[in-house]
PDB file of C-alpha atoms in Angstrom:
ATOM      1  CA  MET A  16     -34.415  -4.236 -45.192  1.00 51.00           C
ATOM      2  CA  LEU A  17     -33.324  -1.934 -42.447  1.00 49.00           C
ATOM      3  CA  SER A  18     -35.603   0.785 -41.236  1.00 53.00           C
ATOM      4  CA  VAL A  19     -34.336   4.328 -40.804  1.00 48.00           C
ATOM      5  CA  ARG A  20     -34.319   3.808 -37.047  1.00 54.00           C
ATOM      6  CA  GLY A  21     -32.294   0.565 -37.361  1.00 51.00           C
ATOM      7  CA  ALA A  22     -29.788   2.201 -39.726  1.00 48.00           C
ATOM      8  CA  ALA A  23     -29.377   5.158 -37.375  1.00 46.00           C
ATOM      9  CA  THR A  24     -28.778   2.817 -34.427  1.00 48.00           C
ATOM     10  CA  ILE A  25     -26.091   0.892 -36.337  1.00 49.00           C
ATOM     11  CA  LEU A  26     -24.436   4.153 -37.401  1.00 44.00           C
ATOM     12  CA  ILE A  27     -24.343   5.510 -33.833  1.00 47.00           C
ATOM     13  CA  VAL A  28     -23.034   2.257 -32.335  1.00 43.00           C
ATOM     14  CA  SER A  29     -20.309   1.924 -34.975  1.00 46.00           C
ATOM     15  CA  SER A  30     -19.292   5.573 -34.506  1.00 46.00           C
ATOM     16  CA  LEU A  31     -18.927   5.075 -30.770  1.00 42.00           C
ATOM     17  CA  GLY A  32     -16.828   1.998 -31.369  1.00 45.00           C
ATOM     18  CA  LEU A  33     -14.505   3.878 -33.727  1.00 43.00           C
ATOM     19  CA  THR A  34     -14.014   6.821 -31.377  1.00 42.00           C
ATOM     20  CA  ALA A  35     -12.746   4.437 -28.708  1.00 44.00           C
ATOM     21  CA  CYS A  36     -10.110   3.128 -31.170  1.00 44.00           C
ATOM     22  CA  SER A  37      -7.711   6.023 -30.898  1.00 41.00           C
ATOM     23  CA  ALA A  38      -3.919   5.665 -30.924  1.00 43.00           C
ATOM     24  CA  GLU A  39      -3.697   8.078 -28.016  1.00 42.00           C
ATOM     25  CA  ARG A  40      -6.312   6.327 -25.887  1.00 37.00           C
ATOM     26  CA  PRO A  41      -6.534   2.656 -26.876  1.00 40.00           C
ATOM     27  CA  PHE A  42      -9.070   1.953 -24.128  1.00 37.00           C
ATOM     28  CA  GLY A  43     -11.412   4.872 -24.700  1.00 39.00           C
ATOM     29  CA  PRO A  44     -11.678   8.289 -23.128  1.00 41.00           C
ATOM     30  CA  VAL A  45     -10.231   9.094 -19.739  1.00 41.00           C
ATOM     31  CA  LEU A  46     -12.735  10.128 -17.083  1.00 37.00           C
ATOM     32  CA  SER A  47     -11.063  13.533 -16.772  1.00 39.00           C
ATOM     33  CA  ASP A  48     -11.846  14.209 -20.482  1.00 42.00           C
ATOM     34  CA  VAL A  49     -15.516  14.440 -19.646  1.00 37.00           C
ATOM     35  CA  LEU A  50     -15.163  16.318 -16.362  1.00 39.00           C
ATOM     36  CA  PRO A  51     -15.865  20.046 -16.282  1.00 43.00           C
ATOM     37  CA  GLY A  52     -12.610  21.904 -16.727  1.00 45.00           C
ATOM     38  CA  GLY A  53     -11.168  19.505 -19.310  1.00 45.00           C
ATOM     39  CA  PRO A  54      -7.370  19.243 -19.412  1.00 46.00           C
ATOM     40  CA  THR A  55      -6.898  21.351 -16.274  1.00 43.00           C
ATOM     41  CA  THR A  56      -8.870  18.832 -14.277  1.00 44.00           C
ATOM     42  CA  ARG A  57      -7.197  15.903 -16.075  1.00 44.00           C
ATOM     43  CA  ALA A  58      -3.836  16.319 -14.315  1.00 45.00           C
ATOM     44  CA  ALA A  59      -5.478  16.515 -10.908  1.00 42.00           C
ATOM     45  CA  ALA A  60      -7.696  13.508 -11.594  1.00 40.00           C
ATOM     46  CA  GLU A  61      -4.820  11.387 -12.893  1.00 42.00           C
ATOM     47  CA  SER A  62      -2.527  12.234  -9.987  1.00 43.00           C
ATOM     48  CA  ALA A  63      -5.303  11.452  -7.521  1.00 43.00           C
ATOM     49  CA  GLN A  64      -5.935   8.091  -9.167  1.00 42.00           C
ATOM     50  CA  LEU A  65      -2.268   7.098  -9.478  1.00 55.00           C
ATOM     51  CA  GLY A  66      -0.960   8.292  -6.105  1.00 67.00           C
ATOM     52  CA  ILE A  67      -1.265   6.775  -2.690  1.00 80.00           C
ATOM     53  CA  GLY A  68      -2.610   8.537   0.356  1.00 87.00           C
ATOM     54  CA  VAL A  69       0.577   8.271   2.401  1.00 92.00           C
ATOM     55  CA  ASN A  70       4.308   8.898   2.077  1.00 94.00           C
ATOM     56  CA  ALA A  71       5.579   6.610  -0.683  1.00 94.00           C
ATOM     57  CA  TYR A  72       9.042   6.239   0.880  1.00 96.00           C
ATOM     58  CA  LEU A  73       7.589   5.085   4.197  1.00 97.00           C
ATOM     59  CA  TRP A  74       5.264   2.723   2.331  1.00 96.00           C
ATOM     60  CA  ARG A  75       8.085   1.133   0.304  1.00 96.00           C
ATOM     61  CA  ALA A  76      10.407   1.019   3.315  1.00 97.00           C
ATOM     62  CA  THR A  77       7.784  -0.749   5.430  1.00 97.00           C
ATOM     63  CA  LEU A  78       7.149  -3.393   2.782  1.00 97.00           C
ATOM     64  CA  ASP A  79      10.895  -3.854   2.302  1.00 97.00           C
ATOM     65  CA  THR A  80      11.854  -3.921   5.995  1.00 97.00           C
ATOM     66  CA  LEU A  81       9.125  -6.363   7.022  1.00 97.00           C
ATOM     67  CA  SER A  82       9.272  -8.502   3.880  1.00 97.00           C
ATOM     68  CA  PHE A  83      10.213 -11.535   5.997  1.00 96.00           C
ATOM     69  CA  MET A  84       6.713 -11.517   7.541  1.00 97.00           C
ATOM     70  CA  PRO A  85       3.666 -12.799   5.625  1.00 97.00           C
ATOM     71  CA  LEU A  86       1.614  -9.879   4.342  1.00 97.00           C
ATOM     72  CA  SER A  87      -2.034 -10.074   5.386  1.00 97.00           C
ATOM     73  CA  SER A  88      -3.448  -6.860   3.890  1.00 97.00           C
ATOM     74  CA  ALA A  89      -2.328  -3.441   2.710  1.00 96.00           C
ATOM     75  CA  ASP A  90      -4.323  -0.252   2.224  1.00 95.00           C
ATOM     76  CA  PRO A  91      -2.173   2.377   0.448  1.00 92.00           C
ATOM     77  CA  TRP A  92      -4.858   5.063   0.701  1.00 92.00           C
ATOM     78  CA  GLY A  93      -5.561   4.546   4.402  1.00 93.00           C
ATOM     79  CA  GLY A  94      -1.907   3.836   5.233  1.00 95.00           C
ATOM     80  CA  VAL A  95      -2.401   0.529   7.072  1.00 97.00           C
ATOM     81  CA  ILE A  96      -0.294  -2.576   6.460  1.00 98.00           C
ATOM     82  CA  ASN A  97      -1.184  -5.777   8.348  1.00 98.00           C
ATOM     83  CA  TYR A  98       1.204  -8.692   8.673  1.00 98.00           C
ATOM     84  CA  ASP A  99       0.231 -12.208   9.705  1.00 98.00           C
ATOM     85  CA  TRP A 100       1.923 -14.332  12.346  1.00 98.00           C
ATOM     86  CA  TYR A 101       5.651 -14.897  11.955  1.00 97.00           C
ATOM     87  CA  SER A 102       7.813 -17.294  13.963  1.00 97.00           C
ATOM     88  CA  ASP A 103      11.570 -17.081  13.782  1.00 95.00           C
ATOM     89  CA  PRO A 104      12.917 -20.606  13.183  1.00 96.00           C
ATOM     90  CA  ARG A 105      15.407 -20.028  16.041  1.00 97.00           C
ATOM     91  CA  THR A 106      12.568 -19.350  18.508  1.00 95.00           C
ATOM     92  CA  PRO A 107       9.622 -21.520  17.396  1.00 95.00           C
ATOM     93  CA  ASP A 108       7.760 -21.064  20.689  1.00 96.00           C
ATOM     94  CA  GLU A 109       7.061 -17.371  20.093  1.00 97.00           C
ATOM     95  CA  ARG A 110       5.440 -15.535  17.230  1.00 97.00           C
ATOM     96  CA  PHE A 111       4.725 -11.957  16.241  1.00 97.00           C
ATOM     97  CA  LYS A 112       2.096 -10.125  14.244  1.00 98.00           C
ATOM     98  CA  ALA A 113       2.567  -6.517  13.099  1.00 98.00           C
ATOM     99  CA  THR A 114       0.387  -3.636  12.017  1.00 98.00           C
ATOM    100  CA  VAL A 115       2.023  -0.536  10.577  1.00 98.00           C
ATOM    101  CA  PHE A 116       0.218   2.795  10.388  1.00 97.00           C
ATOM    102  CA  ILE A 117       1.567   5.451   8.038  1.00 97.00           C
ATOM    103  CA  LEU A 118      -0.081   8.630   9.206  1.00 94.00           C
ATOM    104  CA  ASP A 119       1.142  11.360   6.867  1.00 93.00           C
ATOM    105  CA  THR A 120       2.262  12.161   3.342  1.00 93.00           C
ATOM    106  CA  ARG A 121       5.476  13.697   4.670  1.00 94.00           C
ATOM    107  CA  LEU A 122       8.607  11.740   5.527  1.00 95.00           C
ATOM    108  CA  ARG A 123       8.651  12.340   9.287  1.00 94.00           C
ATOM    109  CA  ALA A 124       9.315  10.172  12.322  1.00 93.00           C
ATOM    110  CA  ASP A 125       5.866  10.890  13.761  1.00 95.00           C
ATOM    111  CA  ALA A 126       4.229   9.750  10.502  1.00 95.00           C
ATOM    112  CA  LEU A 127       4.890   6.107  11.380  1.00 96.00           C
ATOM    113  CA  ASN A 128       3.553   3.807  14.074  1.00 97.00           C
ATOM    114  CA  VAL A 129       4.344   0.093  14.449  1.00 97.00           C
ATOM    115  CA  ALA A 130       2.137  -2.064  16.679  1.00 97.00           C
ATOM    116  CA  LEU A 131       3.301  -5.586  17.504  1.00 98.00           C
ATOM    117  CA  THR A 132       1.401  -8.473  19.027  1.00 98.00           C
ATOM    118  CA  LYS A 133       3.308 -11.343  20.583  1.00 97.00           C
ATOM    119  CA  GLN A 134       2.256 -14.836  21.577  1.00 98.00           C
ATOM    120  CA  VAL A 135       4.198 -17.630  23.247  1.00 98.00           C
ATOM    121  CA  ARG A 136       3.440 -21.322  23.401  1.00 97.00           C
ATOM    122  CA  ASP A 137       2.596 -22.523  26.911  1.00 95.00           C
ATOM    123  CA  ALA A 138       3.290 -25.973  28.400  1.00 94.00           C
ATOM    124  CA  SER A 139       0.111 -27.412  26.841  1.00 96.00           C
ATOM    125  CA  GLY A 140       1.114 -26.190  23.384  1.00 94.00           C
ATOM    126  CA  GLN A 141      -1.477 -23.385  23.192  1.00 97.00           C
ATOM    127  CA  TRP A 142      -0.602 -19.871  22.048  1.00 97.00           C
ATOM    128  CA  VAL A 143      -1.080 -17.247  24.782  1.00 98.00           C
ATOM    129  CA  ALA A 144      -0.617 -13.479  24.667  1.00 97.00           C
ATOM    130  CA  ALA A 145       2.678 -12.094  25.898  1.00 97.00           C
ATOM    131  CA  ALA A 146       4.024  -8.613  26.503  1.00 97.00           C
ATOM    132  CA  VAL A 147       6.010  -6.954  23.723  1.00 97.00           C
ATOM    133  CA  ASP A 148       9.093  -4.979  24.657  1.00 95.00           C
ATOM    134  CA  PRO A 149       8.288  -1.383  23.556  1.00 94.00           C
ATOM    135  CA  GLN A 150      11.874  -1.046  22.359  1.00 97.00           C
ATOM    136  CA  THR A 151      11.169  -3.692  19.694  1.00 96.00           C
ATOM    137  CA  GLU A 152       8.470  -1.493  18.152  1.00 97.00           C
ATOM    138  CA  THR A 153      10.778   1.525  18.320  1.00 97.00           C
ATOM    139  CA  ASP A 154      13.607  -0.446  16.690  1.00 97.00           C
ATOM    140  CA  LEU A 155      11.302  -1.484  13.830  1.00 97.00           C
ATOM    141  CA  GLU A 156      10.130   2.108  13.360  1.00 97.00           C
ATOM    142  CA  ASN A 157      13.753   3.290  13.232  1.00 97.00           C
ATOM    143  CA  ALA A 158      14.672   0.596  10.703  1.00 98.00           C
ATOM    144  CA  ILE A 159      11.745   1.619   8.467  1.00 98.00           C
ATOM    145  CA  LEU A 160      12.623   5.317   8.783  1.00 97.00           C
ATOM    146  CA  THR A 161      16.262   4.631   7.904  1.00 97.00           C
ATOM    147  CA  LYS A 162      15.239   2.653   4.815  1.00 97.00           C
ATOM    148  CA  ALA A 163      12.755   5.392   3.800  1.00 97.00           C
ATOM    149  CA  ARG A 164      15.495   8.035   4.038  1.00 96.00           C
ATOM    150  CA  GLN A 165      17.759   5.843   1.895  1.00 96.00           C
ATOM    151  CA  PHE A 166      15.022   5.559  -0.752  1.00 96.00           C
ATOM    152  CA  ASN A 167      14.498   9.326  -0.618  1.00 94.00           C
ATOM    153  CA  LEU A 168      18.218  10.056  -1.048  1.00 94.00           C
ATOM    154  CA  ALA A 169      18.530   7.546  -3.892  1.00 93.00           C
ATOM    155  CA  ASP A 170      15.629   9.206  -5.761  1.00 90.00           C
ATOM    156  CA  ALA A 171      17.091  12.684  -5.213  1.00 84.00           C
ATOM    157  CA  ARG A 172      20.233  11.792  -7.165  1.00 80.00           C
TER     158      ARG A 172
END
């Protein structure tokens, strides 16, 4: 036989299980439902959870423009995308690594910074650091900005 305490525990546990089985919220309550302010806070909480911390057009354009390079890591809230070494098959004795910093939520030229690292293979076959032409970084930034503007215009239609 169940004691009163055991019956109460079963009743509470089963009630909690049923409240999580809602058609509106199949996975239980949303955190913003229990925050002070209720539905007013819900929209702010959901947009904060779903958004990224940087301009979405610059983010997408960077990933698209540099898709030929192997992606090492990406932080959409901090705005840093790291790419691993890439060697063009036409020039196998040089390789590049890129880091892109997206610095703002606005679509602006100064919200983007591309940093490249270059290495070349010396006579002994070892990779050694080499200077990167600053124009190469500028050209990549311009390509990303152009793509971001295209994404922005396409979404505006």
